[in-house]
Amino acid sequence: MQRTLAVILVLAMGAYAAACLLLFLLQRSLIYYPPAAAAYPAPKTWVLEQPGATVKVSERPLAGPRALVYLGGNAEDVTASLPLLAQAFPDRAIYLLHYRGYTGSTGKPSEEALVLDALALYDRVAREHPDVAVIGRSLGTGVAVQLASQRPVSRLVLVTPFDSIAGLAQQQFPYFPVRWLLRDRYDSMQYAPRVSAPTLLLVAGQDEIIPAHSPKALLSHFPKGVARLHVIEGVGHNTISNSPDYVPSLQGAR
């Protein structure tokens, strides 16, 4: 009997270890969901040459000192956000980054690569526009916070933000040591204290993916007086931009 139990225990431990290994190997396919095609024809597109990848940028050109860099969600084709962004920011040139491996870009997405690409895009945009605002949505908030912690952005807007992917993943996989397995952590709480730009956290009141405590925890890590949190009620994680309050909320951070 004891031998049978020992065999069962060994098999169970082996299966658990195999599941942990599979989760480790497949984790980026669980984080990044590249869309199949562009959702909206941008007025202009160009390529940002980066080490190991060519990264597509969609642009709504506009002469002048002011610009906006937009960093989208993990399953978003960023051009889908262009009409609302153009409505909210008629006085800014708009630049939308297509992540590595997403529509029109080569390479493979990772936290390090996406942040490096965002920094490179900012540097390119800032040559022509000294006033650069940044919007990140969902996964893009993790990139945007790191960008704003390293560059002098004029405004920062975080749409459906989270404090850390590690915490969210642990809720999704409670029986696995996710915090040890994760390679891309997007620990925004670590970078928030270094942000000095006026920051808006725009939260969906019925967000079914990010629990309410997550953006509140992130808010607490910004320097005092830098960030504020605004909740749009009656919308979820993926429907927040459908709300009639979405564009006015963005315009409040213009």
Coordinates of C-alpha atoms in Angstrom, one line a residue:
M1 CA 0.0 0.0 0.0
Q2 CA 2.8 2.4 1.0
R3 CA 4.6 1.6 -2.2
T4 CA 1.5 2.3 -4.3
L5 CA 1.1 5.7 -2.5
A6 CA 4.7 6.5 -3.1
V7 CA 4.3 5.7 -6.8
I8 CA 1.2 7.9 -7.1
L9 CA 3.0 10.7 -5.3
V10 CA 6.0 10.5 -7.6
L11 CA 3.7 10.5 -10.7
A12 CA 1.7 13.5 -9.3
M13 CA 4.9 15.4 -8.7
G14 CA 6.2 14.6 -12.1
A15 CA 2.9 15.7 -13.7
Y16 CA 3.0 19.0 -11.7
A17 CA 6.6 19.6 -12.7
A18 CA 5.8 19.0 -16.3
A19 CA 2.8 21.4 -16.1
C20 CA 5.1 24.0 -14.6
L21 CA 7.6 23.5 -17.4
L22 CA 4.9 23.8 -20.0
L23 CA 3.6 27.0 -18.4
F24 CA 7.1 28.4 -18.4
L25 CA 7.7 27.5 -22.1
L26 CA 4.3 28.8 -23.3
Q27 CA 3.9 31.8 -21.1
R28 CA 4.5 34.4 -23.9
S29 CA 1.8 32.8 -26.0
L30 CA -0.5 33.4 -23.1
I31 CA 0.5 37.1 -22.8
Y32 CA 0.7 38.2 -26.4
Y33 CA -2.1 37.7 -29.0
P34 CA -1.1 39.3 -32.3
P35 CA -4.1 40.4 -34.4
A36 CA -4.5 38.9 -37.9
A37 CA -4.8 42.2 -39.8
A38 CA -4.9 45.9 -39.5
A39 CA -8.3 47.2 -38.2
Y40 CA -8.1 50.7 -39.7
P41 CA -6.1 52.3 -42.6
A42 CA -3.7 54.8 -41.0
P43 CA -2.9 57.9 -43.0
K44 CA 0.8 57.1 -42.9
T45 CA 2.9 54.1 -41.9
W46 CA 6.7 53.7 -41.6
V47 CA 9.2 51.3 -40.1
L48 CA 11.4 51.7 -37.1
E49 CA 14.6 49.7 -37.5
Q50 CA 15.5 48.0 -34.3
P51 CA 18.0 45.3 -33.3
G52 CA 16.5 42.0 -34.3
A53 CA 13.3 43.5 -35.7
T54 CA 11.6 46.0 -38.0
V55 CA 8.8 47.6 -36.1
K56 CA 5.8 49.2 -37.9
V57 CA 4.5 52.6 -36.8
S58 CA 1.1 54.0 -37.9
E59 CA 0.9 57.8 -37.9
R60 CA -1.7 60.5 -38.1
P61 CA 0.7 63.3 -39.2
L62 CA 0.3 66.8 -37.8
A63 CA 2.8 69.6 -37.8
G64 CA 3.5 71.4 -34.6
P65 CA 5.2 70.8 -31.2
R66 CA 2.7 68.3 -29.8
A67 CA 2.5 64.6 -30.3
L68 CA 1.0 61.4 -28.8
V69 CA 2.5 58.0 -28.6
Y70 CA 0.0 55.1 -28.2
L71 CA 0.8 51.7 -26.8
G72 CA -2.0 49.2 -27.2
G73 CA -3.3 46.0 -25.5
N74 CA -2.0 42.5 -25.9
A75 CA -4.5 41.5 -28.5
E76 CA -5.1 44.9 -30.1
D77 CA -4.3 46.2 -33.5
V78 CA -3.6 49.7 -32.5
T79 CA -5.0 51.3 -35.6
A80 CA -8.5 50.5 -34.2
S81 CA -7.9 53.2 -31.6
L82 CA -6.9 55.8 -34.1
P83 CA -10.4 57.4 -34.8
L84 CA -11.1 58.0 -31.1
L85 CA -7.6 59.2 -30.4
A86 CA -7.8 61.6 -33.4
Q87 CA -11.1 62.9 -31.9
A88 CA -9.7 63.3 -28.4
F89 CA -6.4 64.8 -29.6
P90 CA -7.0 66.9 -32.7
D91 CA -4.0 69.1 -31.9
R92 CA -1.4 66.3 -31.6
A93 CA 0.4 64.2 -34.2
I94 CA -0.4 60.5 -33.3
Y95 CA 2.0 57.6 -33.4
L96 CA 0.9 54.1 -32.8
L97 CA 3.4 51.3 -32.1
H98 CA 2.8 47.9 -33.6
Y99 CA 4.5 45.5 -31.2
R100 CA 7.1 43.0 -32.5
G101 CA 5.3 40.0 -34.1
Y102 CA 2.1 42.1 -34.5
T103 CA 0.6 43.4 -37.7
G104 CA 3.4 44.6 -40.0
S105 CA 6.2 44.1 -37.5
T106 CA 8.8 41.4 -37.4
G107 CA 10.5 39.8 -34.4
K108 CA 9.0 38.3 -31.2
P109 CA 7.4 40.2 -28.4
S110 CA 8.9 40.4 -24.9
E111 CA 8.8 43.0 -22.2
E112 CA 12.4 44.1 -22.8
A113 CA 11.9 44.4 -26.6
L114 CA 8.6 46.3 -26.3
V115 CA 10.1 48.8 -23.8
L116 CA 13.2 49.3 -26.0
D117 CA 11.0 49.9 -29.1
A118 CA 8.8 52.3 -27.2
L119 CA 11.9 54.3 -26.0
A120 CA 13.2 54.3 -29.6
L121 CA 9.9 55.6 -30.9
Y122 CA 9.7 58.3 -28.3
D123 CA 13.2 59.5 -29.2
R124 CA 12.3 59.6 -32.9
V125 CA 9.1 61.5 -32.2
A126 CA 10.7 63.9 -29.8
R127 CA 13.1 65.2 -32.5
E128 CA 10.1 66.8 -34.2
H129 CA 7.7 67.3 -31.3
P130 CA 9.1 68.5 -28.0
D131 CA 5.8 67.9 -26.2
V132 CA 5.1 64.1 -26.2
A133 CA 2.1 62.6 -24.4
V134 CA 1.9 58.9 -23.9
I135 CA -1.2 56.6 -23.6
G136 CA -0.9 52.9 -22.7
R137 CA -3.9 50.5 -22.7
S138 CA -4.0 47.3 -20.8
L139 CA -0.7 45.5 -21.5
G140 CA 0.5 48.8 -23.0
T141 CA 0.2 50.5 -19.6
G142 CA 3.1 48.3 -18.4
V143 CA 5.2 49.6 -21.3
A144 CA 4.0 53.2 -20.9
V145 CA 5.0 53.4 -17.2
Q146 CA 8.5 52.3 -18.0
L147 CA 8.7 54.8 -20.9
A148 CA 7.5 57.6 -18.7
S149 CA 10.0 56.7 -15.9
Q150 CA 12.9 57.1 -18.4
R151 CA 11.8 60.0 -20.7
P152 CA 10.3 63.5 -20.0
V153 CA 6.7 62.8 -21.3
S154 CA 4.3 65.7 -20.9
R155 CA 1.3 63.6 -20.0
L156 CA 0.7 59.9 -19.2
V157 CA -2.7 58.1 -19.5
L158 CA -3.1 54.5 -18.4
V159 CA -6.2 52.9 -19.7
T160 CA -7.3 49.7 -17.7
P161 CA -3.9 49.6 -15.9
F162 CA -2.6 46.9 -13.5
D163 CA 0.1 46.9 -10.8
S164 CA 2.0 43.9 -12.0
I165 CA 1.3 41.0 -14.4
A166 CA 2.8 38.6 -11.7
G167 CA -0.1 39.3 -9.4
L168 CA -2.7 38.9 -12.2
A169 CA -1.1 35.7 -13.4
Q170 CA -1.1 34.3 -9.9
Q171 CA -4.8 34.7 -9.7
Q172 CA -5.3 32.9 -13.0
F173 CA -3.0 30.1 -12.0
P174 CA -3.2 29.9 -8.2
Y175 CA -1.7 26.4 -7.9
F176 CA 1.5 27.3 -9.8
P177 CA 4.6 29.3 -8.6
V178 CA 3.9 31.9 -11.3
R179 CA 6.0 34.6 -9.7
W180 CA 9.1 32.3 -10.1
L181 CA 8.1 31.2 -13.6
L182 CA 7.4 34.6 -15.2
R183 CA 9.9 36.1 -17.6
D184 CA 7.8 39.2 -18.5
R185 CA 6.6 40.8 -15.3
Y186 CA 5.6 44.3 -16.3
D187 CA 5.9 45.4 -12.6
S188 CA 4.5 48.9 -13.0
M189 CA 4.7 49.5 -9.3
Q190 CA 8.5 49.4 -9.5
Y191 CA 8.6 52.2 -12.1
A192 CA 5.7 54.4 -11.0
P193 CA 7.8 56.2 -8.3
R194 CA 10.1 57.5 -11.0
V195 CA 7.3 59.1 -13.1
S196 CA 6.9 62.9 -12.8
A197 CA 4.5 63.6 -15.6
P198 CA 0.8 64.3 -14.7
T199 CA -0.8 60.8 -14.9
L200 CA -4.4 59.6 -15.3
L201 CA -5.4 56.0 -14.4
L202 CA -8.6 55.4 -16.4
V203 CA -10.3 52.3 -14.9
A204 CA -13.3 50.3 -16.2
G205 CA -15.9 50.0 -13.4
Q206 CA -16.8 46.4 -14.4
D207 CA -13.3 45.2 -15.5
E208 CA -13.6 41.4 -15.6
I209 CA -9.8 40.9 -16.1
I210 CA -8.1 43.4 -13.8
P211 CA -9.5 43.5 -10.2
A212 CA -10.2 46.9 -8.7
H213 CA -7.5 46.6 -6.2
S214 CA -4.8 46.4 -8.9
P215 CA -5.0 50.0 -10.3
K216 CA -5.5 51.3 -6.8
A217 CA -2.3 49.6 -5.7
L218 CA -0.5 51.1 -8.7
L219 CA -1.9 54.6 -7.9
S220 CA -0.3 54.4 -4.4
H221 CA 3.2 54.0 -5.9
F222 CA 3.2 57.2 -7.8
P223 CA 4.8 60.3 -6.1
K224 CA 2.2 62.3 -4.2
G225 CA 0.2 64.6 -6.4
V226 CA 1.4 63.1 -9.7
A227 CA -1.4 60.6 -10.5
R228 CA -5.2 60.4 -10.2
L229 CA -7.7 57.6 -10.8
H230 CA -10.9 58.0 -12.7
V231 CA -13.5 55.2 -13.0
I232 CA -15.9 54.8 -16.0
E233 CA -18.8 52.9 -14.7
G234 CA -20.9 50.4 -16.7
V235 CA -18.0 49.1 -18.9
G236 CA -15.6 46.2 -19.0
H237 CA -11.9 45.8 -19.8
N238 CA -12.4 45.6 -23.5
T239 CA -15.4 47.9 -23.8
I240 CA -14.2 51.0 -21.9
S241 CA -13.6 52.8 -25.2
N242 CA -17.2 52.3 -26.2
S243 CA -18.4 54.5 -23.4
P244 CA -19.5 58.1 -24.2
D245 CA -17.3 59.2 -21.3
Y246 CA -14.1 57.7 -22.8
V247 CA -13.1 60.5 -25.2
P248 CA -14.0 63.3 -22.7
S249 CA -11.9 61.5 -20.1
L250 CA -8.9 61.4 -22.4
Q251 CA -9.5 65.1 -23.3
G252 CA -9.3 65.9 -19.6
A253 CA -5.7 64.6 -19.7
R254 CA -4.8 66.5 -22.9

